[in-house]
Short mmCIF file of C-alpha atoms and ligand atoms in Angstrom, two decimals:
data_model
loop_
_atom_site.label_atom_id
_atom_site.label_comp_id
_atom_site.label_asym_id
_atom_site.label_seq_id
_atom_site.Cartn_x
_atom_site.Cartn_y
_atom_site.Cartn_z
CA UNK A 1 0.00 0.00 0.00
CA UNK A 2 1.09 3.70 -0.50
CA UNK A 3 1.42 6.38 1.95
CA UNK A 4 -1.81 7.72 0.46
CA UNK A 5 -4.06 4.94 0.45
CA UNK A 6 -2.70 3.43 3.71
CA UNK A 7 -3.91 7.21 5.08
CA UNK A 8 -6.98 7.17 3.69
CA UNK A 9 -7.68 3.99 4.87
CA UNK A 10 -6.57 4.46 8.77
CA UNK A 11 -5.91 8.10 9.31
CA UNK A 12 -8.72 10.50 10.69
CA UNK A 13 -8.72 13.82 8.55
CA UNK A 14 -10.67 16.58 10.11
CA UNK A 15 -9.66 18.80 7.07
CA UNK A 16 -8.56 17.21 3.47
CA UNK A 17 -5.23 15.83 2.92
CA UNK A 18 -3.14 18.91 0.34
CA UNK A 19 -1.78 15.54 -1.48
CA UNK A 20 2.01 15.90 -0.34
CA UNK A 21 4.17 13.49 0.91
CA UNK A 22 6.89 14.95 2.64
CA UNK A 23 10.53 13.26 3.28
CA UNK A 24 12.59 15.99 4.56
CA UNK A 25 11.77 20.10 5.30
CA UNK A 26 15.34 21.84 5.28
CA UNK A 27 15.26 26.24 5.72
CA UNK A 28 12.88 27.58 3.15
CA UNK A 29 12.10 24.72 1.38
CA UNK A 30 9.77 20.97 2.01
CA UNK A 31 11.00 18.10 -0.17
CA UNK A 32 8.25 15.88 -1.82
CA UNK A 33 8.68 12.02 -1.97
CA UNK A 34 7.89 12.44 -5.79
CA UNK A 35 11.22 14.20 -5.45
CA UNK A 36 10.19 17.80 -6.09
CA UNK A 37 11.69 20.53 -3.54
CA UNK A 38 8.88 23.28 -2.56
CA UNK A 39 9.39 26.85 -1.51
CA UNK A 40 7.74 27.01 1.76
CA UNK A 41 5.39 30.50 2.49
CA UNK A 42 3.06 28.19 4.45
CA UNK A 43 5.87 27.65 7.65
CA UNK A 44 3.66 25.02 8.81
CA UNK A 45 1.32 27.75 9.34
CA UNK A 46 2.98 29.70 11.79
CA UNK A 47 4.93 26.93 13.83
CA UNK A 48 8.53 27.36 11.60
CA UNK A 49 9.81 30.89 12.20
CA UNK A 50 13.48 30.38 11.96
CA UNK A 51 13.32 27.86 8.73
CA UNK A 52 13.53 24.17 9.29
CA UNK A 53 16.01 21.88 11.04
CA UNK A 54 17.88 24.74 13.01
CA UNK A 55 21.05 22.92 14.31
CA UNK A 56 21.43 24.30 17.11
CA UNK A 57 18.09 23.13 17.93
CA UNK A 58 18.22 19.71 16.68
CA UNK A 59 21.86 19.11 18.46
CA UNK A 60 19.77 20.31 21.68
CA UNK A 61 17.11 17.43 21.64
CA UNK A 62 19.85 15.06 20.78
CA UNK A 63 22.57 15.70 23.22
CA UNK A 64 20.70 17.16 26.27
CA UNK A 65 21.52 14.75 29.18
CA UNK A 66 17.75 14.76 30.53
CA UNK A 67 15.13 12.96 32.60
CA UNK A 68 12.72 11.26 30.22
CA UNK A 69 9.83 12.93 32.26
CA UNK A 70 9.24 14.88 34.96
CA UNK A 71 5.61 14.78 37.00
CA UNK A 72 4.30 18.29 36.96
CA UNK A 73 4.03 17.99 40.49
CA UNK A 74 8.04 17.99 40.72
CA UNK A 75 10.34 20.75 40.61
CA UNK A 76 12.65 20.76 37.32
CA UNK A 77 15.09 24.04 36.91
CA UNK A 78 14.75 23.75 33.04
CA UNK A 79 10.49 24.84 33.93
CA UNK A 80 11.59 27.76 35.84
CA UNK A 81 14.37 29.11 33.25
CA UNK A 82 12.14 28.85 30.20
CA UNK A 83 9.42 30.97 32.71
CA UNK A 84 12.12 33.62 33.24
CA UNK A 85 12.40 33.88 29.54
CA UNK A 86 8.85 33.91 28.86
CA UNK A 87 8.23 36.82 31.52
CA UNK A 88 11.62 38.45 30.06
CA UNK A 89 9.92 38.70 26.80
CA UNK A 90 6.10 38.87 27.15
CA UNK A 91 5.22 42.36 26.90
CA UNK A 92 3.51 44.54 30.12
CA UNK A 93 3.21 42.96 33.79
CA UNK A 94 2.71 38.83 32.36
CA UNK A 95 5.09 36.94 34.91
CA UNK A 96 3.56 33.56 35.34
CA UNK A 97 3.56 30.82 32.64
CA UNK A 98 1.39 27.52 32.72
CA UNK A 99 2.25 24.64 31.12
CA UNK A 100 0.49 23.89 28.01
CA UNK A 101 0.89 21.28 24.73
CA UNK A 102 0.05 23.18 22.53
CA UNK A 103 -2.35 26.32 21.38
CA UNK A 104 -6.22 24.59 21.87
CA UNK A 105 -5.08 23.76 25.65
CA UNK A 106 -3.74 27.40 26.15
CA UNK A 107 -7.02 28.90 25.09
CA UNK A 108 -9.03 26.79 27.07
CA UNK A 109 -6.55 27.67 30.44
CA UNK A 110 -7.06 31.21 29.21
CA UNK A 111 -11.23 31.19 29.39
CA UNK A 112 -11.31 28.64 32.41
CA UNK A 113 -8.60 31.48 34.35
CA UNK A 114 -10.82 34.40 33.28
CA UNK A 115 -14.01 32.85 33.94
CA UNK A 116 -12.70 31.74 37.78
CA UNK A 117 -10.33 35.08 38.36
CA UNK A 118 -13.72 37.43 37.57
CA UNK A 119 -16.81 34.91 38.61
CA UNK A 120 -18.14 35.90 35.34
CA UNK A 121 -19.61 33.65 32.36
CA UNK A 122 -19.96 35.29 29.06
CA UNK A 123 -16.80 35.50 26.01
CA UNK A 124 -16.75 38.69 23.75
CA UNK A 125 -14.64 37.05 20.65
CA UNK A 126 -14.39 38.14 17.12
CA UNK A 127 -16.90 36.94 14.70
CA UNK A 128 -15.10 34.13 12.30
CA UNK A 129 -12.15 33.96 14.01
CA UNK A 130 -10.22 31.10 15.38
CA UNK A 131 -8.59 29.60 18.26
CA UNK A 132 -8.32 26.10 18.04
CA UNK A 133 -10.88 23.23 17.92
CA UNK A 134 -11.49 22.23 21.55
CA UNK A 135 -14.93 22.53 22.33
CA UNK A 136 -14.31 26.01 24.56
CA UNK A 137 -12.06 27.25 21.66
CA UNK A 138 -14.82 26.46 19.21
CA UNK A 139 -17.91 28.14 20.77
CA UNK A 140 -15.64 31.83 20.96
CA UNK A 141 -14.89 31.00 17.01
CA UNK A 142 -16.86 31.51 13.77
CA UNK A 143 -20.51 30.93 14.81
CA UNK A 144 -20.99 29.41 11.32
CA UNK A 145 -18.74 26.30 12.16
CA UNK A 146 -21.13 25.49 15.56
CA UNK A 147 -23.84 24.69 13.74
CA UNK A 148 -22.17 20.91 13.80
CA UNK A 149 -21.72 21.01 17.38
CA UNK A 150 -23.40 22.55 20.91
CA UNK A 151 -21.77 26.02 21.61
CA UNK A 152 -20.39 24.57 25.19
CA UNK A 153 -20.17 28.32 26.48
CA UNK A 154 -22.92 30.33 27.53
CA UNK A 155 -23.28 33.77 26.28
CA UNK A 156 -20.51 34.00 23.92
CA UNK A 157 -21.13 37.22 22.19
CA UNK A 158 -19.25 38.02 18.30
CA UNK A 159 -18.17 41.28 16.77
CA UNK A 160 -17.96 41.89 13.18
CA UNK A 161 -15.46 43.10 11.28
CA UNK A 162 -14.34 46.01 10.61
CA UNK A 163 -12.18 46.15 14.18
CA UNK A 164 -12.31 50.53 14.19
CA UNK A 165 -13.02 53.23 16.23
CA UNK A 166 -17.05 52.78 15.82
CA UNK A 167 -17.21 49.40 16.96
CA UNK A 168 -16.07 50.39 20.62
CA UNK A 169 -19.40 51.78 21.16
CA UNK A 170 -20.93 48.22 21.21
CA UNK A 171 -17.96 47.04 23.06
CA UNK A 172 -18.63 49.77 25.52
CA UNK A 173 -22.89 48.77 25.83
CA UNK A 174 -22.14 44.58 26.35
CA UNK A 175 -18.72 44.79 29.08
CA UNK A 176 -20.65 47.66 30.91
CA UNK A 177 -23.20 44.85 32.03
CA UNK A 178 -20.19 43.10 33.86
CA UNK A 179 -21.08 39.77 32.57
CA UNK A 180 -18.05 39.51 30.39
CA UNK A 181 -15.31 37.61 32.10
CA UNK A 182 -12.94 38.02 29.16
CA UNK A 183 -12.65 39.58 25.41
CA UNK A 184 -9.95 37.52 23.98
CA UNK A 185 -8.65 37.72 19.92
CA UNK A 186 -5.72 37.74 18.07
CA UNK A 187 -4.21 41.06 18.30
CA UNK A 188 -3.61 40.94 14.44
CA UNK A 189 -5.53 38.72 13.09
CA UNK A 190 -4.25 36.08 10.88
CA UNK A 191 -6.74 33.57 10.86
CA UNK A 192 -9.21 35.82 9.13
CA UNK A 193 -6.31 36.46 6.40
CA UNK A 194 -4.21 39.48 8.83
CA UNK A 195 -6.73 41.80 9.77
CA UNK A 196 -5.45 44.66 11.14
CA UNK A 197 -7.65 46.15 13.78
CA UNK A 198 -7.30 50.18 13.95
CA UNK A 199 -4.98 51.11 17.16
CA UNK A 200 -7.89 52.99 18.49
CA UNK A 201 -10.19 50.30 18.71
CA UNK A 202 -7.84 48.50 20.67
CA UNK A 203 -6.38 51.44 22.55
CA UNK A 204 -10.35 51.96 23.26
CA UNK A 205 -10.38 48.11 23.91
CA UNK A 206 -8.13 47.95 26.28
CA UNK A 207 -9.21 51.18 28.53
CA UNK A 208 -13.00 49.39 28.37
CA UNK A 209 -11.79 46.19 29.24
CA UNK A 210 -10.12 47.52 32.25
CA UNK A 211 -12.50 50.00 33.48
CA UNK A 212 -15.13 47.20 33.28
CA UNK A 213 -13.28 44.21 35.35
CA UNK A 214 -13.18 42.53 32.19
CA UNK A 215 -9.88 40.43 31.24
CA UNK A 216 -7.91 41.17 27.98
CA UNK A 217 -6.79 37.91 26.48
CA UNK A 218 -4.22 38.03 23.65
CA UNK A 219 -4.23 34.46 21.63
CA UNK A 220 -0.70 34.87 20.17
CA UNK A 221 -0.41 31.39 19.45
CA UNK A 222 0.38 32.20 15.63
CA UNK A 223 0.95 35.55 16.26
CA UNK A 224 3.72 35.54 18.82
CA UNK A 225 7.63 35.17 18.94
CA UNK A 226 8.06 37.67 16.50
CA UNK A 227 5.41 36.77 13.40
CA UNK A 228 4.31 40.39 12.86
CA UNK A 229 7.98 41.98 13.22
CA UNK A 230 7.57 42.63 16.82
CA UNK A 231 7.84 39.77 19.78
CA UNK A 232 4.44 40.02 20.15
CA UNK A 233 2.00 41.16 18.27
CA UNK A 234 0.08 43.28 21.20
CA UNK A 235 3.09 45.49 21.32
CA UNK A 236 1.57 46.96 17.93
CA UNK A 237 -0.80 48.53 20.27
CA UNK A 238 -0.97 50.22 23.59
CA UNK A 239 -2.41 47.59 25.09
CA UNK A 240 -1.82 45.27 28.72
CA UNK A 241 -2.95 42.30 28.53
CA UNK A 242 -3.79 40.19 31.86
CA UNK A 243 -3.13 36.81 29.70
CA UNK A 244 -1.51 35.93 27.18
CA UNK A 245 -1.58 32.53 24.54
CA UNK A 246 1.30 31.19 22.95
CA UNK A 247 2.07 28.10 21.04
CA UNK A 248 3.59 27.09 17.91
CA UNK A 249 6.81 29.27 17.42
CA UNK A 250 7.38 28.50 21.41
CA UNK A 251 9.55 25.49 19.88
CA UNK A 252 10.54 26.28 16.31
CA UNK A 253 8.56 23.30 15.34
CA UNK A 254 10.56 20.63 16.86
CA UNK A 255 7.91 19.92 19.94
CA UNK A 256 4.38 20.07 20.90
CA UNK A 257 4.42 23.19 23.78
CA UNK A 258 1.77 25.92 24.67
CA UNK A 259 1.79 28.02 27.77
CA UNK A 260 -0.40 30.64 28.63
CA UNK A 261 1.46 33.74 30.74
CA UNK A 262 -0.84 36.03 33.26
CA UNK A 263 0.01 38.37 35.82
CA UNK A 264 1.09 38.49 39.67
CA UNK A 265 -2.08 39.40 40.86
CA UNK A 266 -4.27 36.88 38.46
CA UNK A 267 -2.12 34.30 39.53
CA UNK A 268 -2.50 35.18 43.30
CA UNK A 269 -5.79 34.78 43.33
CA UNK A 270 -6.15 31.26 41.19
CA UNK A 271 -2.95 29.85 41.52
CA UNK A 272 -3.01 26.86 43.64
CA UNK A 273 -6.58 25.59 43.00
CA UNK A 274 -7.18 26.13 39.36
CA UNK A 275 -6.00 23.26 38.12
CA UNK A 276 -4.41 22.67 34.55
CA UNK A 277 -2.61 19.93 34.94
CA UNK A 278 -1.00 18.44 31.92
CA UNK A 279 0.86 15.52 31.50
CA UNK A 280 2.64 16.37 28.71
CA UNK A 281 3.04 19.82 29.38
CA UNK A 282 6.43 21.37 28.89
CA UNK A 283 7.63 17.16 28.20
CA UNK A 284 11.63 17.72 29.11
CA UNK A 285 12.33 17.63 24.99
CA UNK A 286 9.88 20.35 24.52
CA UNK A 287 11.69 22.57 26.67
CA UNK A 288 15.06 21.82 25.90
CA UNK A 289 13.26 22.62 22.25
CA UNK A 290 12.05 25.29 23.47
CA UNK A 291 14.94 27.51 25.23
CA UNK A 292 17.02 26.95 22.67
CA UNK A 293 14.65 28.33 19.93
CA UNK A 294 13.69 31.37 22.37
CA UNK A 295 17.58 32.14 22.94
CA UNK A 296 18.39 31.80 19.75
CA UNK A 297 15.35 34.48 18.71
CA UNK A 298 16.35 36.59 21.32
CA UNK A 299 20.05 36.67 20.93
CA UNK A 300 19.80 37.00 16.84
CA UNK A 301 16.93 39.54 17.21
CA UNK A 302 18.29 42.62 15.39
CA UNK A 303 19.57 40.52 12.37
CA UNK A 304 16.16 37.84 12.01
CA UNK A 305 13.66 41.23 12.74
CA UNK A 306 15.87 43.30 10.07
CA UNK A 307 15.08 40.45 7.65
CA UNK A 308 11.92 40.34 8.34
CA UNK A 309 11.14 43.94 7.79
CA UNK A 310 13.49 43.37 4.34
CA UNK A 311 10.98 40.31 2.99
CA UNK A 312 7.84 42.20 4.31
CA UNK A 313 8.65 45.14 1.95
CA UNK A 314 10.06 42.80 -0.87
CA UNK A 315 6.59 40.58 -0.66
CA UNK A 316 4.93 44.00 -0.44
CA UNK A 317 6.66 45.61 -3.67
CA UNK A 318 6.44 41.77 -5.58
CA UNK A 319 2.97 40.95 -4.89
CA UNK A 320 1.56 44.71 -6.34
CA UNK A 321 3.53 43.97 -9.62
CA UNK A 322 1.70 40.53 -9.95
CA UNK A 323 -1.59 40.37 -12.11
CA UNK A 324 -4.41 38.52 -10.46
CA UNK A 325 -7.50 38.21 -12.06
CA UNK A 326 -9.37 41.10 -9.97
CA UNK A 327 -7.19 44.19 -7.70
CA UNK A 328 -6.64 42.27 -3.60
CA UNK A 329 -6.72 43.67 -1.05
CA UNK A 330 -3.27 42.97 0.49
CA UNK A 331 -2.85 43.28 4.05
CA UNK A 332 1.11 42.39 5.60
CA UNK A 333 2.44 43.05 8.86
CA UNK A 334 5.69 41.63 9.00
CA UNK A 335 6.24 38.60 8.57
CA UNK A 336 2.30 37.76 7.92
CA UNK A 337 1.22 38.36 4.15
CA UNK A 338 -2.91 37.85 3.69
CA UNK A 339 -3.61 38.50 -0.06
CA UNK A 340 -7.47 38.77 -0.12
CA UNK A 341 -8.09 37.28 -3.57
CA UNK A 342 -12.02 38.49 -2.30
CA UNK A 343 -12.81 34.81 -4.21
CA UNK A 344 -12.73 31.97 -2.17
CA UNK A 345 -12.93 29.60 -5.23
CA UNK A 346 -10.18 31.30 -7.12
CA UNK A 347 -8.08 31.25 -3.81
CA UNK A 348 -8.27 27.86 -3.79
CA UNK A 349 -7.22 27.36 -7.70
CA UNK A 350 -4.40 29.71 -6.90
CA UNK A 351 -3.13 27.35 -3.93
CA UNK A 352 -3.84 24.05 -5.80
CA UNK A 353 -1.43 25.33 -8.62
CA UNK A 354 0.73 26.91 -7.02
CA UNK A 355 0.95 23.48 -5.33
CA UNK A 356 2.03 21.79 -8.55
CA UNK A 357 4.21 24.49 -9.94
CA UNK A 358 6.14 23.82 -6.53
CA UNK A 359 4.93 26.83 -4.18
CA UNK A 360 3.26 25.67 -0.12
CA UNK A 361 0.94 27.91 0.97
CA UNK A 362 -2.18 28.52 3.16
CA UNK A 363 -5.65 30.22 2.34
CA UNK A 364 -7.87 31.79 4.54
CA UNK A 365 -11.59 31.91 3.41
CA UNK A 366 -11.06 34.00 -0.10
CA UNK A 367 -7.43 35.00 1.06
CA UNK A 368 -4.37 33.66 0.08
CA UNK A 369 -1.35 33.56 3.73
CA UNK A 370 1.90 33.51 3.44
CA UNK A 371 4.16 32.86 6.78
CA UNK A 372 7.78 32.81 5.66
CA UNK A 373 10.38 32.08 8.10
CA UNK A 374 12.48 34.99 9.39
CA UNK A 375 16.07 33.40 7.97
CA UNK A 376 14.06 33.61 4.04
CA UNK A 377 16.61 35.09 1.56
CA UNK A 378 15.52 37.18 -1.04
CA UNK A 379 16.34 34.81 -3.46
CA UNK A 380 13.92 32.42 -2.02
CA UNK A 381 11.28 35.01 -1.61
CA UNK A 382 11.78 35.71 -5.63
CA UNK A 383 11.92 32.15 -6.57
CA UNK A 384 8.50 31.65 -4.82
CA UNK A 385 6.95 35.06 -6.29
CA UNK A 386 8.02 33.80 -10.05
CA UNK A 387 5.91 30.58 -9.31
CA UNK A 388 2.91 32.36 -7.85
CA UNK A 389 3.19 34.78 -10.65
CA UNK A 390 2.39 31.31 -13.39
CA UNK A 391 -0.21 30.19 -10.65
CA UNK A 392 -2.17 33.16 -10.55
CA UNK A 393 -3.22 32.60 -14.17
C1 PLP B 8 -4.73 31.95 17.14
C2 PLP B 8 -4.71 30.47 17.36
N1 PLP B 8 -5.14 29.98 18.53
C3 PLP B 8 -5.10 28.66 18.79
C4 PLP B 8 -4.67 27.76 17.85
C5 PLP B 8 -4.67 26.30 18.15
O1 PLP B 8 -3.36 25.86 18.33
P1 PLP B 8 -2.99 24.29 18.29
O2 PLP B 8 -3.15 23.84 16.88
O3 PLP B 8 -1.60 24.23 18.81
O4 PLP B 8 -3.97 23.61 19.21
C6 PLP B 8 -4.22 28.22 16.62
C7 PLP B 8 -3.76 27.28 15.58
O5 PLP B 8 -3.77 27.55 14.41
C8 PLP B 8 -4.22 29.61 16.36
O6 PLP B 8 -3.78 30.12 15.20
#
């Protein structure tokens, strides 16, 4: 049997396979088993920020001299060094990290925190937006996917696009009730394609959310450990939030690791009693993983954020020259390109040629996302632009 049919015959697929068979990922590029190489701009959708089989990482899950588990219940100095990191580069007054697996399990610790820090019930999320496919995570996404499922929250209320100025007035009318234990979103929103919300809607945001009781919760799961050209993506905006999501990037891509990060006095009050015990979270590997991949970003930030800021612009000044089939709406911020094709359909040609031609990517309801790494060359970024350019077609 093949790889394919011996997948479709025991493998569970909760969205349909791309039709790749992958043997080796190496920087910028994915090699097929039909022997093709592929220029990556999909990054595993967000989880590869420095490029694929860093050495310094892989030499660190090798050669680490390491228990092959620790019970969370234990004390383990490799936990409380990768905390100091996180609180060393989480933005505001976040100090104290949970242990996670990955980004479902950090939104879920995030809602279950806000719900027991404030004794309130009710989510304000954004309307078509995502964060993960636990049931929690699911009922504060798009309200169009629950229709499959029972919306496990009560009162989870949506708001619309556009994110602006305007919109705070409804913002204002639901937190005032105080029923709202939380607003979380991304703070640039690449699951709807990088929507940008306008700084004074989140300025406005934030000043409501505190003057209410009401927690700010940032999912920077995709978002975070530099994606958008800063660390995080809430230091776009003068915001504070009280928690904070992160997955994916937390390990490069060589572990499963979440965490969620929240503040002194948050964590004085439910510390101790609210649970979230995880078996696998922060698994010995995953940190090793993990605090080499955060040192590594920190120490070589000037150079991979310079880069980034030098692709952003390139992919900015590339994808204007390019003819598609009707003017998009392009929409970058850093290193997190949404090309809103504004036709789901044609999207979806785009990505199935570009596919063939030798280009990964992801799409996002009618946009096309790109998530290069932060070590892309130039080259690479042109190389991938020429074969977009014959997909667009
Ligand atoms: C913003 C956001 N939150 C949560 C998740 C879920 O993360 P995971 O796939 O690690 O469960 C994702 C994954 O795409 C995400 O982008």
């Amino acid at each position: 049997m093949t790889t394919k049919e011996k997948d479709e015959k025991y493998f569970g697929r909760g969205n349909p396979a791309m039709g790749l068979e992958v043997v080796k990922a190496e920087g910028s590029y994915v090699y097929g088993a039909d022997g093709k190489k592929y220029v990556d701009f999909l990054g595993g959708a967000g989880v590869g920020n420095l490029g694929w089989g860093v050495k310094e990482i892989e030499d660190a899950i090798r050669n680490s001299d390491r228990p092959s588990y620790v019970y969370p219940n234990f004390y383990y100095k490799p936990w409380t060094e990768l905390a100091e990191l996180l609180a060393e580069l989480a933005p505001g007054k976040l100090q104290k990290s949970y242990r996670m697996t990955g980004g479902s399990e950090a939104v879920e610790a995030a809602l279950e925190m806000a719900t027991m820090f404030t004794g309130r019930k009710k989510i304000l999320s954004v309307e078509g937006s995502y964060h993960g496919n636990t049931m929690g995570a699911l009922s504060i996404g798009a309200s169009k996917k629950q229709k499959n499922f029972p919306n496990l929250l009560d009162g989870c209320e949506k708001l619309e696009l556009p994110l602006n100025e305007e919109k705070l007035q409804q913002v204002e009318k639901l937190l005032s009730t105080k029923e709202f234990a939380a607003v979380i979103m991304e703070p640039i929103i690449i699951n709807l394609g990088v929507i940008i919300p306008e700084g004074k809607f989140m300025a406005g945001l934030n000043r409501i959310c505190k003057e209410t009781g009401t927690l700010l919760i940032m999912d920077e799961a995709i978002t975070g450990f530099g994606r958008t050209g800063k660390m995080f993506a809430s230091e776009h905006f003068n915001i504070d939030p009280d928690i904070l999501c992160m997955a994916k990037a937390i390990t490069a891509g060589h572990a499963a690791m979440g965490a969620i990060i929240t503040t002194q006095e948050i964590d004085e009050k439910v510390g101790g009693e609210i649970g979230l015990y995880s078996s696998y979270g922060w698994h010995p590997v995953a940190v090793d993983a993990s605090l080499v991949a955060l040192n590594f970003l920190k120490s070589n930030k000037n150079r991979l954020f310079q880069n980034i800021e030098k692709i952003s612009n390139l992919f900015r000044k590339e994808i204007s020259e390019i003819n598609f089939r009707k003017d998009p709406e392009v929409r970058i911020k850093g290193a997190a390109i949404g090309i809103d094709l504004k036709d789901e359909d044609y999207a979806s040609e785009v990505k199935t040629k570009a596919l063939k031609a030798g280009l990964l990517m992801n799409t996002e309801g009618s946009s096309l996302l790109f998530l290069p790494n932060f070590q892309m060359t130039e080259k690479t970024v042109h190389e991938g632009i020429d074969l977009l350019k014959q997909s667009v077609l």
